[in-house]
Short mmCIF file of C-alpha atoms in Angstrom, two decimals:
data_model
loop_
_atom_site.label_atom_id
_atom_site.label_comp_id
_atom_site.label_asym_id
_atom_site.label_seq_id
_atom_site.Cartn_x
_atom_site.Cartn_y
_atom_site.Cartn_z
CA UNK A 1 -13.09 -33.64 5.19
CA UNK A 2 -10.77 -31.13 3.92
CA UNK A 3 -12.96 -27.48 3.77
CA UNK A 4 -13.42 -26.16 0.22
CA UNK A 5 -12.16 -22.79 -1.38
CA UNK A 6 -15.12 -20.46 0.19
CA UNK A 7 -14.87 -22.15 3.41
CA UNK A 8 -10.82 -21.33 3.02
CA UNK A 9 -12.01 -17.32 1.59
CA UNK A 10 -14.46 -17.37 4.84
CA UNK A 11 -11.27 -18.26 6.93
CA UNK A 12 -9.20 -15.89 5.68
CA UNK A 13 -11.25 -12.86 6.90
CA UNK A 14 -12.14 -14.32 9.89
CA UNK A 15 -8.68 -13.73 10.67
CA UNK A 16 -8.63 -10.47 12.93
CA UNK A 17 -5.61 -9.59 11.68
CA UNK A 18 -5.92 -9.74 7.96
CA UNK A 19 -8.85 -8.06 7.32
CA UNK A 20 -7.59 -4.49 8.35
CA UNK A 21 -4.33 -5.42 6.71
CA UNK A 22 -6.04 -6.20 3.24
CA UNK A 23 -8.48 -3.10 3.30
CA UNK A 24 -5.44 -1.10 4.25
CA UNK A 25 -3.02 -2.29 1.84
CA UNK A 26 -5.95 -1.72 -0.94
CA UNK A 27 -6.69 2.25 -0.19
CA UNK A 28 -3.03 2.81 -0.02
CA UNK A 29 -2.94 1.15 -3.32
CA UNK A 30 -6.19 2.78 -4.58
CA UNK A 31 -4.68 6.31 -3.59
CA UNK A 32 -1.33 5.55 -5.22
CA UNK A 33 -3.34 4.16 -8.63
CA UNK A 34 -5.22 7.44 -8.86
CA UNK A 35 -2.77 9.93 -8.49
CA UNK A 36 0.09 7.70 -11.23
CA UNK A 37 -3.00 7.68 -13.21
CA UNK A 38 -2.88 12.03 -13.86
CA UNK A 39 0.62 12.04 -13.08
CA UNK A 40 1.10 13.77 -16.62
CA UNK A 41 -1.67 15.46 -16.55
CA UNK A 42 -0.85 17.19 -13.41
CA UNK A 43 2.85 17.44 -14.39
CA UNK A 44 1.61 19.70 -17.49
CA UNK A 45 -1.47 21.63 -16.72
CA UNK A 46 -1.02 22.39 -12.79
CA UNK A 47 3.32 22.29 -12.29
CA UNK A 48 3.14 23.57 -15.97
CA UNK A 49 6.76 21.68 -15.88
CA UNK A 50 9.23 22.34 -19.10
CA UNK A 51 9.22 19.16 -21.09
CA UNK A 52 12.73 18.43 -20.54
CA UNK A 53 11.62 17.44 -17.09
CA UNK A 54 8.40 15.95 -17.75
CA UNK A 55 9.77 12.44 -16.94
CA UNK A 56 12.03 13.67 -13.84
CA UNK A 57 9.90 12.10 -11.54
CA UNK A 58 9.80 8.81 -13.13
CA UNK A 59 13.35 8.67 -13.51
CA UNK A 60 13.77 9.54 -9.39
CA UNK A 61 10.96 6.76 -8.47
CA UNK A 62 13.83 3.62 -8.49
CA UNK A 63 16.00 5.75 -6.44
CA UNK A 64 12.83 6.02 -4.05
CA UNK A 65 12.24 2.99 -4.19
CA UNK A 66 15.57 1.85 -3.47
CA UNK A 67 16.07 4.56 -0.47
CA UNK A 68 13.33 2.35 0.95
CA UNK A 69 13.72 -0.63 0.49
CA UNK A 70 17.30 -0.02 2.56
CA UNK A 71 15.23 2.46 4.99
CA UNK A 72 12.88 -0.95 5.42
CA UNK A 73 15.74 -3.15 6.63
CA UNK A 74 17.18 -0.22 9.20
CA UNK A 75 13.72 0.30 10.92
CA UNK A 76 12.07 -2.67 10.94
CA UNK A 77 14.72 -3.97 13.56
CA UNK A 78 13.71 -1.25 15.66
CA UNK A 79 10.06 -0.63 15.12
CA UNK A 80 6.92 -2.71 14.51
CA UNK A 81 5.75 -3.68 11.09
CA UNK A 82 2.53 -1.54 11.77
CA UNK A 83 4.39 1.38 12.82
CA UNK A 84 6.19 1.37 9.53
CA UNK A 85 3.52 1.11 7.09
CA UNK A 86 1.27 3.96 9.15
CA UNK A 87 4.80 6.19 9.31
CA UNK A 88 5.13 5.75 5.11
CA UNK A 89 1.34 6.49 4.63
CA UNK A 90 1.68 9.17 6.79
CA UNK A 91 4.67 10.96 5.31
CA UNK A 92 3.48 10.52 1.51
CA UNK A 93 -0.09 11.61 1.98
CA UNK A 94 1.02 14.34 4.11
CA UNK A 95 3.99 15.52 1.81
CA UNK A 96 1.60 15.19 -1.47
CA UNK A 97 -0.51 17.90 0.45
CA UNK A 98 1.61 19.91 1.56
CA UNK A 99 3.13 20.35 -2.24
CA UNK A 100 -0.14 20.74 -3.55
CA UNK A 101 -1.08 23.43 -0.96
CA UNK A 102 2.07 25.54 -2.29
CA UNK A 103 1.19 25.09 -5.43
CA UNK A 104 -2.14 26.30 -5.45
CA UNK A 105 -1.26 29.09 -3.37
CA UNK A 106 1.17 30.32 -5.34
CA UNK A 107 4.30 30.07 -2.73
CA UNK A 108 5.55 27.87 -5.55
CA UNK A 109 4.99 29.07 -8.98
CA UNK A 110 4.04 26.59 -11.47
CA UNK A 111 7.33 26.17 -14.31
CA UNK A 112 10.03 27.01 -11.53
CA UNK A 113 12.73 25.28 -10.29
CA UNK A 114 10.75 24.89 -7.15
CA UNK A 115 8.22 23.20 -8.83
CA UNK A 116 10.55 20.72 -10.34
CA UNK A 117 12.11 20.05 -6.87
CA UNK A 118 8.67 19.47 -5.67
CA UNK A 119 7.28 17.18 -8.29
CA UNK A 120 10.96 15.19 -8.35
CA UNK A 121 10.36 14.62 -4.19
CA UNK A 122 7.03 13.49 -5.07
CA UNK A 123 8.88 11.18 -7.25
CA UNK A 124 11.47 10.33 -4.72
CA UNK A 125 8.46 10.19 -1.60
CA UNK A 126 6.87 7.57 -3.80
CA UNK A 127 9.58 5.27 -4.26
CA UNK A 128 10.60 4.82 -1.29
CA UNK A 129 7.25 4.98 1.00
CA UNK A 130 6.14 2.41 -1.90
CA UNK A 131 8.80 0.38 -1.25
CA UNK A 132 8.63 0.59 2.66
CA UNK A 133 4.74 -0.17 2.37
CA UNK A 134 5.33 -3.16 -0.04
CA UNK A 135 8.13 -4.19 2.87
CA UNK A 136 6.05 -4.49 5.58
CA UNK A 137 3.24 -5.82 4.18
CA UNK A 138 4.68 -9.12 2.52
CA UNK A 139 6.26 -9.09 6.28
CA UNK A 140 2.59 -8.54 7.77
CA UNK A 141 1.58 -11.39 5.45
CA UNK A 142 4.18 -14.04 6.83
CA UNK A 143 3.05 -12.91 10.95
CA UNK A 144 -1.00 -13.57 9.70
CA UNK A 145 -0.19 -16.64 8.03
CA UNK A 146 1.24 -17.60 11.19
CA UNK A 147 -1.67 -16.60 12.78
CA UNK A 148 -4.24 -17.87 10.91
CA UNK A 149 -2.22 -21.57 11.90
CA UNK A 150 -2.96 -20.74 15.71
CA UNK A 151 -6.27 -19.90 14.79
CA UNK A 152 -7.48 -22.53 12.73
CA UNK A 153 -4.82 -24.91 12.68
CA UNK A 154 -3.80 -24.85 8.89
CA UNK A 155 -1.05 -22.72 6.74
CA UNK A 156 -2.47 -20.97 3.55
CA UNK A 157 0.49 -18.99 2.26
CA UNK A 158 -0.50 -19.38 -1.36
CA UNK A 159 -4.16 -18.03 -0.10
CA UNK A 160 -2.79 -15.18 1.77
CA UNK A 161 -0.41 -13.95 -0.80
CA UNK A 162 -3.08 -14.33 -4.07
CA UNK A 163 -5.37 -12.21 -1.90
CA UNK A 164 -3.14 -9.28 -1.62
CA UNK A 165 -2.26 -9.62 -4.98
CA UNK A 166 -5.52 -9.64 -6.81
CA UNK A 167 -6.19 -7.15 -4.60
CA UNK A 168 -3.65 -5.35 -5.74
CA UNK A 169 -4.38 -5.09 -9.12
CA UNK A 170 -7.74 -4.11 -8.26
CA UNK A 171 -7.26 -1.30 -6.15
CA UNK A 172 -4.82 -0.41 -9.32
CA UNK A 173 -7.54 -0.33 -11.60
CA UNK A 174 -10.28 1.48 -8.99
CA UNK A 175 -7.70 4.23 -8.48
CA UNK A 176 -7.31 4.62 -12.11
CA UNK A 177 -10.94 5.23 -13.24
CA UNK A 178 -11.43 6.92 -10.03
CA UNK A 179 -9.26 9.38 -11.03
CA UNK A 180 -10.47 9.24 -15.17
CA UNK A 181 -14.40 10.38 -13.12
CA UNK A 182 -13.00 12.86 -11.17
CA UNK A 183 -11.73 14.38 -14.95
CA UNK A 184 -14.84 14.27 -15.96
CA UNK A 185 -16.09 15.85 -13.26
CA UNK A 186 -13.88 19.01 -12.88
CA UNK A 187 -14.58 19.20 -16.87
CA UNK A 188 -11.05 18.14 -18.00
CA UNK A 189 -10.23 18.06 -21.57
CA UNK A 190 -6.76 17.40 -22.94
CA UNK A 191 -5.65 19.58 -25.99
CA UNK A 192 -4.61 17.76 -28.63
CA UNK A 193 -1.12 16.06 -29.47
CA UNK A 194 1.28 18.48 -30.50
CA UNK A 195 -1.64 21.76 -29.45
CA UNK A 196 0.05 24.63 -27.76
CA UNK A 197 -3.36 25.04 -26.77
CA UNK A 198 -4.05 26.02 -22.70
CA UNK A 199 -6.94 24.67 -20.14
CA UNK A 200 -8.89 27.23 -17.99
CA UNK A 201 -6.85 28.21 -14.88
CA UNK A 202 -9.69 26.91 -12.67
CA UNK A 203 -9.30 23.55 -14.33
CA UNK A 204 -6.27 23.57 -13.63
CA UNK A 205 -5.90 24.25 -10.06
CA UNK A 206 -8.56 21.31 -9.93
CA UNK A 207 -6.37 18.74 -11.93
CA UNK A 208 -3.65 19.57 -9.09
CA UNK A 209 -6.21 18.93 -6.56
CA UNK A 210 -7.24 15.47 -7.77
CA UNK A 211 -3.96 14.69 -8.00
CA UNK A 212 -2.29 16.03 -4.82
CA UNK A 213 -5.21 16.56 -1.96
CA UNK A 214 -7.37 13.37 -3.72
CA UNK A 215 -4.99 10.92 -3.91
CA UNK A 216 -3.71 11.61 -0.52
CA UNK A 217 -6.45 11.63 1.24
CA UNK A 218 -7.79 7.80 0.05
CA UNK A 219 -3.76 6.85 1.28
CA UNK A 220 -4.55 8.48 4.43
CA UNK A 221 -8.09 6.97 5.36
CA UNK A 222 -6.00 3.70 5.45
CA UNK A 223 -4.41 4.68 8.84
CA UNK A 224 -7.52 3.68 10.78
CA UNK A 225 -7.66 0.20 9.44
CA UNK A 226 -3.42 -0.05 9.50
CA UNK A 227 -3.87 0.71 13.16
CA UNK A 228 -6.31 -2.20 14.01
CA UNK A 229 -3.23 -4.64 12.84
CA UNK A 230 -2.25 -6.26 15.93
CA UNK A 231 0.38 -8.67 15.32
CA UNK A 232 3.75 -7.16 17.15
CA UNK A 233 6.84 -8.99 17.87
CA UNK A 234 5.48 -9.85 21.88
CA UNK A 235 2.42 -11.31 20.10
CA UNK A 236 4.15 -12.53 16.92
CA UNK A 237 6.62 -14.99 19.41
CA UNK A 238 3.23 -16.30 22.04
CA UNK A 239 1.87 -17.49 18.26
CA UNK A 240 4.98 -18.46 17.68
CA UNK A 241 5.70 -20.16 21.01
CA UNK A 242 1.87 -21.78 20.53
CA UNK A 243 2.77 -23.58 17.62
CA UNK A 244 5.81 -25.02 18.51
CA UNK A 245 4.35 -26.61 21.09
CA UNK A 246 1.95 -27.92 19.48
CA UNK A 247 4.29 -29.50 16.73
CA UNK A 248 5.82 -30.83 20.03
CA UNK A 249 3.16 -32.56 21.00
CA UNK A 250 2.15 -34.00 18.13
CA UNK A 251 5.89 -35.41 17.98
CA UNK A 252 5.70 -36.91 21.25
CA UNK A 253 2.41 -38.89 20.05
CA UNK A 254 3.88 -39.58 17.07
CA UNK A 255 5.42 -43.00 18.51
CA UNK A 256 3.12 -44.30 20.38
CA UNK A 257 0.91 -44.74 17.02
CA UNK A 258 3.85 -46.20 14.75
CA UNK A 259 4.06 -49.62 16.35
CA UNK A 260 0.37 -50.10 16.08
CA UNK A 261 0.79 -49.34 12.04
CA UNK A 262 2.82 -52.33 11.79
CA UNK A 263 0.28 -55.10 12.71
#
């Protein structure tokens, strides 16, 4: 009897390598949804960047992204999957801190060119260590699927790849009203359209927080779970090996049934 959808769901995290995977994939996505979400915000109140470059960043992001999709090809035939999703998490959580840390010290003042070079490589740094990320992990996806075959002895591609999707646009949403609470919180209000009116300084300097230091730091708790992926290329070609000889074997017995078929 073929096992129904739950039994399938119960499958799929039984699989040791996609659970870290998924909860990985979903705080990098989580940490990426809240800090788009006060992109503006941040852009305005803490970089206090002139409107003609207001939408710099945006306009940089499809270079980013195509930066890595190219950088994906390159190191992927030199280093593991793993490797290169824990390297792009590293380098944007890491860079988004290390802007925001200049910026609310004051080595970068807020309206200068350096803050538009800053906030444009923030641009830039998510682009492409988006684009790596989304790389490897539709690449992750393919060696689990695998995987999950030696395991249990069934594909579920569809499964696999509706998983990380709807989890996708859920980790979207979470990072978004994450970051609309932490607002709240720090006592954010937006003057209105068109106001030349100002926010506290203190408010601020806590906008830039939520948006550099938060944000990062949900990206960066996925490193531990990243880390417990497995699947490298010596393991990748035993699965691979595995099931190729089992698709061998059921080959061989394949004729030794027909005949009997016929009667």
């Amino acid at each position: 009897e073929e096992p129904g959808f739950f039994a399938d769901l119960l499958q799929l995290f039984r699989n040791p390598s996609f659970t870290p995977m998924f909860l990985g994939a979903v705080l990098v996505l989580v940490g990426q949804g809240a800090t788009a979400a006060i992109n503006l915000h941040a852009y305005r109140y803490f970089w206090e960047l002139p409107p003609a470059y207001m939408q710099l960043p945006l306009l940089i992001l499809p270079v980013g992204m195509l930066l890595g999709t190219l950088a994906a090809g390159l190191l992927l035939a030199r280093i593991e999957k793993r490797d290169g999703v824990i390297g792009a998490v590293a380098v944007l959580g890491a860079y988004q801190i290390l802007i925001t840390f200049l910026g609310v010290t004051g080595v970068v003042e807020p309206g200068s060119i350096g803050a538009v070079v800053l906030v444009a490589g923030s641009g830039l740094s998510f682009g492409a260590c988006g684009a790596l990320c989304f790389v490897c992990f539709y690449s992750m996806i393919a060696d689990a699927v695998d995987e999950h075959d030696h395991l249990f002895g069934v594909r579920r591609e569809a499964l696999y790849a509706a998983a990380l999707m709807i989890g996708a646009k859920a980790a979207t949403g979470i990072g978004a009203f994450l970051s609309g609470l932490g607002l709240q919180l720090v006592g954010f209000t937006a003057p209105a359209e068109g106001s030349t009116a100002t926010i506290p300084a203190d408010t601020a300097t806590a906008v830039g927080l939520l948006w550099g230091l938060g944000g990062a730091l949900v990206v960066l708790a996925a490193v531990p779970f990243l880390y417990r992926y497995r699947i490298d290329r010596a393991r990748h070609a035993e699965i691979l090996a595995s099931l190729a000889a089992r698709k061998g074997a059921m080959s061989n017995a394949a004729p030794i049934t027909a005949p009997l078929a016929q009667h």
